XYZ file of C-alpha atoms in Angstrom:
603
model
C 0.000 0.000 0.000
C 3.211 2.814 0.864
C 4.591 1.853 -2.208
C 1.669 2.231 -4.309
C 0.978 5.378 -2.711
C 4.548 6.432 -3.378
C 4.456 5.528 -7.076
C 1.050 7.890 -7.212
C 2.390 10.769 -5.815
C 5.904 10.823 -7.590
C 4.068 11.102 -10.887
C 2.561 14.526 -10.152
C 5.379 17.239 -9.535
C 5.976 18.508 -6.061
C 5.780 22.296 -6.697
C 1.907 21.147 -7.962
C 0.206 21.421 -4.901
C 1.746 18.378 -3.288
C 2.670 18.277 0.365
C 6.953 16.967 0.401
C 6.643 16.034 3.961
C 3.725 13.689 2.904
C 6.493 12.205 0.054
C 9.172 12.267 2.553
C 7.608 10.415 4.871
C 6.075 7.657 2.970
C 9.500 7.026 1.354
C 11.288 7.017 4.682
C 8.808 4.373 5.382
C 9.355 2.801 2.369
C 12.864 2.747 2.712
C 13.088 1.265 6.118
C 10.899 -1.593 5.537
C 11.952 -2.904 1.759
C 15.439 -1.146 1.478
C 16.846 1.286 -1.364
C 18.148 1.382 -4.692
C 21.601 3.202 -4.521
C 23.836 3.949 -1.611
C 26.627 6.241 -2.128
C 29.424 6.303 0.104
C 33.028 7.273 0.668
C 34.084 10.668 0.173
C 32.261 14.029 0.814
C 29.026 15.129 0.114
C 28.004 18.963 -0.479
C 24.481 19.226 0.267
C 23.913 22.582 -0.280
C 21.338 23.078 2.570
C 22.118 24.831 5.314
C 20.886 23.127 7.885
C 23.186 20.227 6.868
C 25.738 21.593 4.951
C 28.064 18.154 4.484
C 27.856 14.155 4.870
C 29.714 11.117 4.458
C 26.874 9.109 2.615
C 23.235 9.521 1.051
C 20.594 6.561 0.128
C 18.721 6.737 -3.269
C 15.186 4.782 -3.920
C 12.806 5.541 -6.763
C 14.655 8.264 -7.787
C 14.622 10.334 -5.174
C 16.668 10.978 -2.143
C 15.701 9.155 1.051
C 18.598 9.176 3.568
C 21.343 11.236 4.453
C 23.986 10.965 7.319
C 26.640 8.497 8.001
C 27.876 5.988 6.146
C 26.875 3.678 9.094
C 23.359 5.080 9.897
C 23.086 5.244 5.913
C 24.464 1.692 5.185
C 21.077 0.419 7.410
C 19.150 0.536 4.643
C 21.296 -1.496 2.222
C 19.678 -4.820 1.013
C 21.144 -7.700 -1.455
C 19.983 -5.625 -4.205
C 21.211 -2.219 -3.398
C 23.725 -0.412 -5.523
C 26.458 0.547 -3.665
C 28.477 3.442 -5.643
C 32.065 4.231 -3.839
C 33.350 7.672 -4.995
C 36.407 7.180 -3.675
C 37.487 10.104 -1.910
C 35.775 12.301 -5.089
C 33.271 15.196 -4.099
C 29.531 14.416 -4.329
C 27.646 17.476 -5.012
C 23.274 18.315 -6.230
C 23.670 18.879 -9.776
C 24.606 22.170 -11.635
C 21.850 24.329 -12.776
C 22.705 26.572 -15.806
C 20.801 29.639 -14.669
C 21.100 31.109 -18.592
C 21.600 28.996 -21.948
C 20.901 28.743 -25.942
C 21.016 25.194 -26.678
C 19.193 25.472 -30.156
C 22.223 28.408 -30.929
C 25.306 26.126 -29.490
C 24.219 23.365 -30.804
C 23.840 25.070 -34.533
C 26.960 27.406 -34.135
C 29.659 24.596 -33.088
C 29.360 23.371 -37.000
C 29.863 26.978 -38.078
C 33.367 28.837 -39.078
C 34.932 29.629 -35.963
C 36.219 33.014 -35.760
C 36.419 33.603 -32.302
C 39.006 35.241 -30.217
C 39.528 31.742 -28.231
C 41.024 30.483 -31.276
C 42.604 33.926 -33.355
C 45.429 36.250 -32.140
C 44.696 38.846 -35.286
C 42.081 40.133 -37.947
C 44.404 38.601 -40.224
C 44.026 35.084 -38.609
C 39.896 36.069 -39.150
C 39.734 36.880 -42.254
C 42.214 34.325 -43.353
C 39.491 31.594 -42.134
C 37.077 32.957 -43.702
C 38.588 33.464 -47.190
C 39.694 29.547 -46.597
C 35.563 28.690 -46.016
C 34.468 30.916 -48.979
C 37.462 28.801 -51.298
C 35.570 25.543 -50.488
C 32.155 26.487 -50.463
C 29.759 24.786 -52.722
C 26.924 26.809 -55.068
C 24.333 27.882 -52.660
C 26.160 27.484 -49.639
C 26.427 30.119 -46.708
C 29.637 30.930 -45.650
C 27.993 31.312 -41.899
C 30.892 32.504 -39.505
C 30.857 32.615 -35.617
C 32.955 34.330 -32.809
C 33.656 38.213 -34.094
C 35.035 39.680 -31.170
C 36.767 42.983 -31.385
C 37.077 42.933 -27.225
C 39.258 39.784 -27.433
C 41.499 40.002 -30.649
C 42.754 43.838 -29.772
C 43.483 44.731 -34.066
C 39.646 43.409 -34.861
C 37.735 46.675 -36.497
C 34.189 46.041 -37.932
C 34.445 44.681 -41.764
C 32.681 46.851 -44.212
C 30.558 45.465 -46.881
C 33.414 46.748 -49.423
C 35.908 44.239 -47.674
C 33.662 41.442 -47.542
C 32.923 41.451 -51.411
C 36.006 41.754 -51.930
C 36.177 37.535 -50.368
C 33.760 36.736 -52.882
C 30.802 38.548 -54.523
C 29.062 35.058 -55.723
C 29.081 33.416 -52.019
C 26.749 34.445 -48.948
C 28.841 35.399 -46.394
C 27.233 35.909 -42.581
C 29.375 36.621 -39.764
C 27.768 36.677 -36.207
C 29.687 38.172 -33.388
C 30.561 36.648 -30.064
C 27.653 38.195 -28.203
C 25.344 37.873 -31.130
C 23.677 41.035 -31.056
C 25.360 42.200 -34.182
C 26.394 40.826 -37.315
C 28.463 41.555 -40.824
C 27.416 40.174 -44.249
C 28.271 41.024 -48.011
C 25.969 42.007 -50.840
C 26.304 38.305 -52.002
C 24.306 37.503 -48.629
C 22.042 40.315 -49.159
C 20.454 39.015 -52.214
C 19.869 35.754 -51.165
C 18.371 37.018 -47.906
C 15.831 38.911 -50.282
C 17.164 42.317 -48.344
C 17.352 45.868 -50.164
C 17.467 49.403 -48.992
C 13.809 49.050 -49.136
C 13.462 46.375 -46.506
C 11.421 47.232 -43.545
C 13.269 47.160 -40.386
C 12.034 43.714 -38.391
C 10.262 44.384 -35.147
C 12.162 45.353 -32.193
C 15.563 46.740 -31.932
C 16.451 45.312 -35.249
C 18.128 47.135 -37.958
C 19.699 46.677 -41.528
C 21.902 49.446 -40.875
C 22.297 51.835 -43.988
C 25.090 54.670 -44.766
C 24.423 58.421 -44.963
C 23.128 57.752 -48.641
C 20.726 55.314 -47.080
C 22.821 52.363 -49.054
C 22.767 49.194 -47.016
C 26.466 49.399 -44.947
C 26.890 45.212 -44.196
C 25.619 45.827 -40.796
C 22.941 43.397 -39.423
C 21.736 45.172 -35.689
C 20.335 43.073 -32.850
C 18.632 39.827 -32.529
C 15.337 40.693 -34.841
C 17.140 41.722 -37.699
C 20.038 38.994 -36.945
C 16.994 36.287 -37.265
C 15.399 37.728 -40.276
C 18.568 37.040 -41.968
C 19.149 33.370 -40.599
C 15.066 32.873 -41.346
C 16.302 33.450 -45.015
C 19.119 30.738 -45.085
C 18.649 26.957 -46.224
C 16.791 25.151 -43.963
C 18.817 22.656 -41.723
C 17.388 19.142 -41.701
C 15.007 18.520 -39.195
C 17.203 15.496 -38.249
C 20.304 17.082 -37.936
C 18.790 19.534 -35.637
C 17.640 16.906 -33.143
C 21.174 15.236 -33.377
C 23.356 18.622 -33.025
C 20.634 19.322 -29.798
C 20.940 16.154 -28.499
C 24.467 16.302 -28.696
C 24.798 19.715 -26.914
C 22.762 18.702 -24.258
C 25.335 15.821 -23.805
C 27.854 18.696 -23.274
C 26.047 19.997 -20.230
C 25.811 17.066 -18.833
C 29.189 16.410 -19.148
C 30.024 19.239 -17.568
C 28.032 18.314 -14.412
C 24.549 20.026 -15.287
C 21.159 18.311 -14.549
C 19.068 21.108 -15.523
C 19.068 24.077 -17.999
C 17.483 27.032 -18.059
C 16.894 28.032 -22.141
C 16.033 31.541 -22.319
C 14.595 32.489 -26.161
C 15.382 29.591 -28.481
C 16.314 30.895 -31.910
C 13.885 30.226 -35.079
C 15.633 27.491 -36.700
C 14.212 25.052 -38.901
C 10.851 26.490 -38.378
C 9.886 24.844 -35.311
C 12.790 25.623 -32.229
C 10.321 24.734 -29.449
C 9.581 21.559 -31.106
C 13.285 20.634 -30.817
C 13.513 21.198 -27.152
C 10.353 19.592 -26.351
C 10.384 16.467 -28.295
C 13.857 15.858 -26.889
C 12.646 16.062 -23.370
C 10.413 13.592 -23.897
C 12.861 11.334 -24.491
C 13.210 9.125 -21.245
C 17.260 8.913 -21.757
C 17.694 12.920 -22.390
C 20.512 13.663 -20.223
C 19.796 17.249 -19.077
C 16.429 18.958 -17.812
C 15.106 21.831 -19.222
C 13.134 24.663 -18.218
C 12.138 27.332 -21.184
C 11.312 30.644 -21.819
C 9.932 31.972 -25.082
C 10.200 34.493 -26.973
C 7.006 37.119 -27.314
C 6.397 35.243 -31.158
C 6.933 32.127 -29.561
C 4.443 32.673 -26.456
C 1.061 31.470 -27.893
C 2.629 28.236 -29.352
C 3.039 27.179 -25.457
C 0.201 29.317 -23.794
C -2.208 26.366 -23.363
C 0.305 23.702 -23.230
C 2.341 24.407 -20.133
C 4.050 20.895 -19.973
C 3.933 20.944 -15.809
C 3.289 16.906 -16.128
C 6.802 16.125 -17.249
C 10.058 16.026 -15.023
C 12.100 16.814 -17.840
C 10.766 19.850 -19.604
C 8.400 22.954 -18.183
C 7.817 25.995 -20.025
C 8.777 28.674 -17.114
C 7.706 32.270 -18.861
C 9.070 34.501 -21.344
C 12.448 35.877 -22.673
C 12.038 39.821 -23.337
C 15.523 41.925 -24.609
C 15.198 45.461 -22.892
C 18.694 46.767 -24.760
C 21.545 45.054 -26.155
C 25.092 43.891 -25.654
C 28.094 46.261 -24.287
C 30.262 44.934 -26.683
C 28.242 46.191 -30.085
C 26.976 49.982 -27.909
C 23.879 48.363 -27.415
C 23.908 48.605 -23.661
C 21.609 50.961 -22.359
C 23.583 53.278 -20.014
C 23.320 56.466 -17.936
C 26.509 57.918 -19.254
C 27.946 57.340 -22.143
C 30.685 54.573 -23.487
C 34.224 56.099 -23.410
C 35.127 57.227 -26.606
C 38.273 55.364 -27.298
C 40.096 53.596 -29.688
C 38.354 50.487 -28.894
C 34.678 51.766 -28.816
C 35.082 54.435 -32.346
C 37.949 52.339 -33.784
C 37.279 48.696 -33.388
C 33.353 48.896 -32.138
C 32.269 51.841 -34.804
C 30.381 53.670 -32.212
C 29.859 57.454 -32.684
C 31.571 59.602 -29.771
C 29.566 59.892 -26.692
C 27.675 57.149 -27.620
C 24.953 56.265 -24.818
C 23.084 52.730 -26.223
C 19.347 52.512 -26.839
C 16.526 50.824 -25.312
C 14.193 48.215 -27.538
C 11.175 49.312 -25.939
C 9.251 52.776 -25.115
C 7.462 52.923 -21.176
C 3.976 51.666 -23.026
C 5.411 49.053 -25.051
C 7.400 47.275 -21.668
C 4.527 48.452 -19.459
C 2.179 46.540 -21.790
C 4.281 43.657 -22.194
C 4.701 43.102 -18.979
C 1.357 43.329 -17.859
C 0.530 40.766 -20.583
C 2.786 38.396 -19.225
C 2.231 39.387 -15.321
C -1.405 38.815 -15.743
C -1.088 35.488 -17.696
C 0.967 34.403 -14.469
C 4.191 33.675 -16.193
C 7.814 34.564 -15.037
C 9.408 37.186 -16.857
C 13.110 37.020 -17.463
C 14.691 40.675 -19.018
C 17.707 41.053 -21.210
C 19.034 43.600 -18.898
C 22.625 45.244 -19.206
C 22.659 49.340 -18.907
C 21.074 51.458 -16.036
C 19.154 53.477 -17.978
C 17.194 50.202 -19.308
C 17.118 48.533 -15.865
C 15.470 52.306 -14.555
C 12.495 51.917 -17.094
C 12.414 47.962 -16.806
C 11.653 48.662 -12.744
C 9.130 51.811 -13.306
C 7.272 49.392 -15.709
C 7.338 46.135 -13.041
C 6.413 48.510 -10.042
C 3.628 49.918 -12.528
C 2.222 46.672 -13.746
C 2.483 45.558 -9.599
C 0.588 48.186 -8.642
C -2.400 47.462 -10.849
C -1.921 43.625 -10.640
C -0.678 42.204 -7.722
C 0.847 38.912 -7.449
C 2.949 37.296 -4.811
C 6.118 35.083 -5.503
C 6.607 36.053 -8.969
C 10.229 35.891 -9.080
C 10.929 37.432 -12.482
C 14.217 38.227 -13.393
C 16.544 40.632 -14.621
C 19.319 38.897 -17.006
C 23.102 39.785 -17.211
C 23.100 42.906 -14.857
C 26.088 44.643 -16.200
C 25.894 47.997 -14.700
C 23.209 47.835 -12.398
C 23.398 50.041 -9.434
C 23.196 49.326 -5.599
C 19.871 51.283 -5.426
C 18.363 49.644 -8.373
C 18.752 46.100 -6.875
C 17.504 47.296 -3.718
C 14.451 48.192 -5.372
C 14.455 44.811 -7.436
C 14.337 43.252 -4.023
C 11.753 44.973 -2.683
C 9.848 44.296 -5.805
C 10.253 40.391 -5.734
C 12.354 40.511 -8.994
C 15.488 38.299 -8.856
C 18.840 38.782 -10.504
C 21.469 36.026 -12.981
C 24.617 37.684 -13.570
C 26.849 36.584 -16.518
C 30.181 37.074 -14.651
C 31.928 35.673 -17.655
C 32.304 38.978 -18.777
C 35.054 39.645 -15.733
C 37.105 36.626 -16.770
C 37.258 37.485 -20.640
C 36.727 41.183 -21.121
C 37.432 42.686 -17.879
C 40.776 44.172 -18.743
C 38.828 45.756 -21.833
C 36.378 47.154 -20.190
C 37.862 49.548 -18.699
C 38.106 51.297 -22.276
C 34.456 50.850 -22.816
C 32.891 51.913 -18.884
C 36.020 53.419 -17.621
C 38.081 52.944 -14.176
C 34.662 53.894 -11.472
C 31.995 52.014 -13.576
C 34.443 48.929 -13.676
C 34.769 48.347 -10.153
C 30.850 47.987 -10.304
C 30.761 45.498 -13.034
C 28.244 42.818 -12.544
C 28.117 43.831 -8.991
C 26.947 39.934 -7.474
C 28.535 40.476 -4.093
C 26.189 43.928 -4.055
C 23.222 42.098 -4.709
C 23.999 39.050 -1.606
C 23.650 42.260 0.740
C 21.134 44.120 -1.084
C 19.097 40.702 0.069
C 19.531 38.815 -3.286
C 19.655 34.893 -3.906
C 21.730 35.244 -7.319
C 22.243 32.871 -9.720
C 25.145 33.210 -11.945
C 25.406 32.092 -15.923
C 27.034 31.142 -18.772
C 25.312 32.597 -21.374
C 26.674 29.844 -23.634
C 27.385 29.833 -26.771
C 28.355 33.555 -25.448
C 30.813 32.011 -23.402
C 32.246 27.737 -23.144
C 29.801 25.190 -21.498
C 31.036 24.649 -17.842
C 30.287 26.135 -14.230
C 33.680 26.252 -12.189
C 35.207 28.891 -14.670
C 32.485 31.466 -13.672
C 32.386 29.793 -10.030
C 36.380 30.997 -9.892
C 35.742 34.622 -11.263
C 32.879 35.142 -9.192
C 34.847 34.001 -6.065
C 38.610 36.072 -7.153
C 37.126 38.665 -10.274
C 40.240 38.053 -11.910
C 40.671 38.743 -15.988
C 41.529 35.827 -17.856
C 44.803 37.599 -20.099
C 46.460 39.543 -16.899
C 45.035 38.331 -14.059
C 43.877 41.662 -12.713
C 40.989 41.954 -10.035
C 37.955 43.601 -11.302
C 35.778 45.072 -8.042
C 37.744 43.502 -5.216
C 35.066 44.028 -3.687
C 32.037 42.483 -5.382
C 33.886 39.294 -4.692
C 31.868 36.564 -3.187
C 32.450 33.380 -0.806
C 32.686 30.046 -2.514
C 29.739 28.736 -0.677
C 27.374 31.651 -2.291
C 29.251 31.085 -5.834
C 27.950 27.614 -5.265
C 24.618 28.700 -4.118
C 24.487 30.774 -7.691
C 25.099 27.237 -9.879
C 22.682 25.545 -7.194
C 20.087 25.806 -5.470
C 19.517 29.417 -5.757
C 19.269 28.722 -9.224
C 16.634 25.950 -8.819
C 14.638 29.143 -6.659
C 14.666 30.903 -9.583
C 12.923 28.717 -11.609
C 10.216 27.742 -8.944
C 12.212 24.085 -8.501
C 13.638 24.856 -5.347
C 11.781 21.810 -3.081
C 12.407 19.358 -6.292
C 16.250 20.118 -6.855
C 19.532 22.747 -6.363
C 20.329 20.886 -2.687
C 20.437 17.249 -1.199
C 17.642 16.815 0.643
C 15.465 13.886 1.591
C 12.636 13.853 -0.107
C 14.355 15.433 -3.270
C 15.320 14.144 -6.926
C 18.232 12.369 -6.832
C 20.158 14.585 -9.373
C 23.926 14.745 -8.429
C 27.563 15.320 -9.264
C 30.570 13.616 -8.781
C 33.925 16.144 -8.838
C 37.487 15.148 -9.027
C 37.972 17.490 -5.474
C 35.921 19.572 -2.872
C 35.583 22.936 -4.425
C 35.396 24.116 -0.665
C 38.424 22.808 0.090
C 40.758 24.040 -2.382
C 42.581 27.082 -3.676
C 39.972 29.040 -5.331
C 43.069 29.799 -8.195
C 42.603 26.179 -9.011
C 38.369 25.874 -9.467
C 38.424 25.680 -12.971
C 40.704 22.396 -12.740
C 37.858 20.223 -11.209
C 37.098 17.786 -13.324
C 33.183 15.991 -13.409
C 33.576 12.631 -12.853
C 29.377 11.630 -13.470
C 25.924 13.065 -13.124
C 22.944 11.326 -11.935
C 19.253 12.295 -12.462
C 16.755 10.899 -10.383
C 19.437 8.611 -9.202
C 20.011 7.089 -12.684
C 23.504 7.703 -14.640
C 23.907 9.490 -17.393
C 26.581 8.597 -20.156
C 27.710 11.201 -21.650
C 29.796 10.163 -24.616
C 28.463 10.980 -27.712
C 27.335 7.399 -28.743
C 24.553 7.052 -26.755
C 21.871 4.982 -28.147
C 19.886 8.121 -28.581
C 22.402 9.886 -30.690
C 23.150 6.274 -32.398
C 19.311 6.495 -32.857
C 19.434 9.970 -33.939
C 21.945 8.872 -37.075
C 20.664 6.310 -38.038
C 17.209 8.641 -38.689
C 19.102 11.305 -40.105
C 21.114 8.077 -42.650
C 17.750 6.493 -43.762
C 16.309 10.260 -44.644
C 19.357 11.430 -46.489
C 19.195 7.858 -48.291
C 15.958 8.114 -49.006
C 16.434 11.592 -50.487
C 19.406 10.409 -52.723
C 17.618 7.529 -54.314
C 14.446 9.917 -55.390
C 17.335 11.762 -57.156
C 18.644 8.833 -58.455
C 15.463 7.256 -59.594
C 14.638 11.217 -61.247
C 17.880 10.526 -63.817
């Protein structure tokens, strides 16, 4: 009778109305009387709760975490049956929750020309790659490049659509930047993207930027126009979508995730929220994911909220309020420094201040659309001046429409200020900071925001005493899959080229950078008494690391290595020939066949 009882229960989720200590104690119950499933032992455990912040062992049944203590009071429960996992002096850990992700993006990028500054010193070394893609390019082809990054390779100044036909006037050429808020393409790409001088602008922020003759420059502007342009492309197989994803997700994994947080999936293919969803359905997916839409996206998943499955839950929508520091599209207070980097290499005008993508009525409105609906809210937020009019319009819309526990969220949080996250707490909004941009730009910054607005820079240890539970982010593709890179800069703000500190003192504790990959992250996205900590009662989704991140220099973070994941108490293999991505193949095989012989059989 428990275990029938149990077996109900576990098949509704937890945050839907049902009681945990009603779970917790009919698996205790369980537990004691027929035994578990999986006992690990023999190293440390990190629980991530407060209240018991460490153990030496933790019993798994049915998924879900029903013991934790000892490895003597622990081992009680073992039976003939029980799994007994030794991780042998290794750290065991909840899993990693990326806060901030495009899956759809890195998954459809990481077969594009690289051109990032990870892997070129010079604009020569650029260009060079992509003159080497255009000579091997077949008719009809994109030459679709990835990575432009004037912050990171120091001689990098914008191409202009002169230079790029110059590569080749017959072949497309697309290059996306590192942030992807802008882009650079030649006339070549132009005409097969069906865009002329005569082109309405796309909605939002978007722009086909033009010259003072109103010519068309080579300048795609923020993430509207940027999609028009892929929208226009060759279509990417269906199959080879669903492989690529599949095979991203194996990435996170890999790198210790259980869940992701995807927040706007690109248009690809036609169908982007297809992708995500069908995947999750898949019993052996290796990650969780939790989505937010975009605004043309919304109705697709309005009536369909997916709370039934464990593996995929449509959280809110994704809204951009400005752009990216890195292309002037940050919305500040004062403006960028004019510099060589910002009018040489960025092509800003002097004095240049960003723009916002929305008027007060249009994010009022929005807002209230999405308040009302009771969805979470997550905002593209970088300047002050957009984070101002993003809290007028949330303390607006509150005003009228009241709601309690909201939690919606500002993104990034470059140059927010202590006042405005005082008033984000007060207002129930919560705050992900991508503190990636310390570790890889931080020296560089300082030519964009100058010397005071630096030591300010994605101020995380400001928002921990303004009251904040932070998560912290990725971004990826923006920046590489993994947690313990951004865990280290969080905990020292030191720049990845000269090791400089960046805010001294917005540094943070390793137990609240852990908090920010954890469980504050599983608050964020309402999945706090499910996952982010160990806890009885909880979903057995773990970690194994190589050491105790607690225990060691924080210099050395980044060199932790994931040894396995767990959801729900079942492993995860993460090499890329898993039977789903052997599955996958084969599909994608038999259609591209199929296709073939129907052009065989045409001759």
């Amino acid at each position: 009778m428990i275990l029938q009882k149990i077996i109900e229960m576990t098949t509704s989720r937890i945050h839907n109305h049902v009681e945990i200590k009603e779970i917790v104690l009919l698996f205790i119950l369980s537990s004691n009387l027929y035994g578990v499933d999986t006992i690990f032992l023999g190293g440390n455990i990190l629980t991530m709760d407060d209240e018991r912040p460490s153990a030496r062992a933790l019993a798994v049944d049915r998924g879900r975490i029903v013991s934790i203590g000892s490895e003597k009071e622990v081992l009680k429960l073992r039976r003939h049956w029980t799994q007994i996992i030794d991780i042998r002096g290794g750290t065991l850990m909840p899993g990693f929750i990326e806060a901030h992700c495009h899956p759809i993006a890195g998954a459809m990028l990481s077969q594009l020309v690289d051109v990032s500054g990870f892997t070129h010193g010079s604009r020569s070394d650029v260009l060079d790659t992509i003159r080497d893609a255009v000579s091997i390019a077949v008719p009809g082809e994109w030459v679709f490049a990835f990575g432009w990054d004037p912050i990171m390779v120091k001689d990098l100044d914008n191409p202009t659509l002169a230079e790029l036909d110059q590569i080749s006037l017959d072949v497309p050429i697309f290059i996306l930047t590192q942030m992807a808020h802008m882009a650079f393409i030649n006339s070549a790409g132009y005409r097969n993207a069906g865009i002329t001088r005569e082109t309405p602008e796309p909605p939002g922020a978007g722009k086909f930027q033009k010259d003072v003759d109103g010519e068309l420059n080579g300048v795609v502007y923020e993430v509207s126009a940027i999609q028009y342009v892929i929208n226009n492309m060759p279509k990417t197989p269906r199959g080879t979508i669903e492989l690529l994803l599949n095979l991203q997700y194996g990435k996170f994994a890999k790198a210790g995730y259980t869940t992701i947080s995807v927040l706007g999936p690109v248009n690809t293919a036609g169908y982007p929220l297809g992708f995500i969803s069908g995947l999750s359905h898949d019993p052996s997916v290796p990650v969780r994911t939790n989505l937010y839409v975009l605004p043309d996206q919304f109705d697709i998943f309005r009536g369909h909220p997916e709370r039934e499955n464990p593996n995929f839950r449509v959280n809110g929508v994704k809204l951009y309020m400005d752009g990216s520091p890195y292309t002037g599209g940050a919305a500040f207070s004062e403006p960028y420094l004019n510099t060589e980097l910002t009018i040489e290499r960025m092509g800003l005008k002097p004095d240049h201040v960003g723009q916002v993508n929305y008027t007060d009525q249009e994010i009022t409105d929005l807002i209230a659309k999405y308040h009302t609906d009771g969805f979470q809210i997550a905002v593209h937020s970088q300047g002050e001046r957009a984070l101002d009019l993003l809290l007028d319009s949330f303390d607006r819309v509150f005003n009228e429409h009241p709601r309690p526990d909201h939690r919606h969220r500002l993104e990034h949080n470059a140059l927010i200020t202590r006042s405005q996250m005082e008033r984000a707490q007060r207002l129930g909004i919560t705050l992900s900071f991508f503190i990636d941009h310390i570790y890889y730009y931080g020296t560089s910054l300082e030519h964009i925001v100058g010397k005071d607005r630096l030591k300010r820079y994605m101020p995380i240890g400001s928002a921990i005493h303004a009251g904040h539970r932070p998560s912290i982010h990725t971004d990826n593709p923006a920046t590489p899959i993994g947690p313990f890179r951004p865990i280290r800069t969080a905990v020292t703000r030191k720049t990845r080229d000269t090791g400089t500190i960046i805010g001294a003192d917005e540094r943070i504790s390793i137990d609240d950078a852990l908090k920010a990959v954890t469980i504050n992250a599983a608050w964020q996205i309402f999945e706090e008494k499910e996952r982010g900590s160990i806890e009885i009662g909880k979903a057995a989704d773990l970690v194994l690391l190589s050491q105790n991140p607690k225990a060691i220099d924080p210099e050395q973070l980044d060199q932790i290595k994931v040894l396995s994941t767990w959801i729900n108490g079942k492993w995860i293999d993460t090499s890329p020939f898993t039977w789903m991505n052997i599955k996958l193949g084969l599909l994608l095989a038999y259609e591209f066949l199929k296709t073939q012989l129907k052009v065989w059989l045409s001759v």
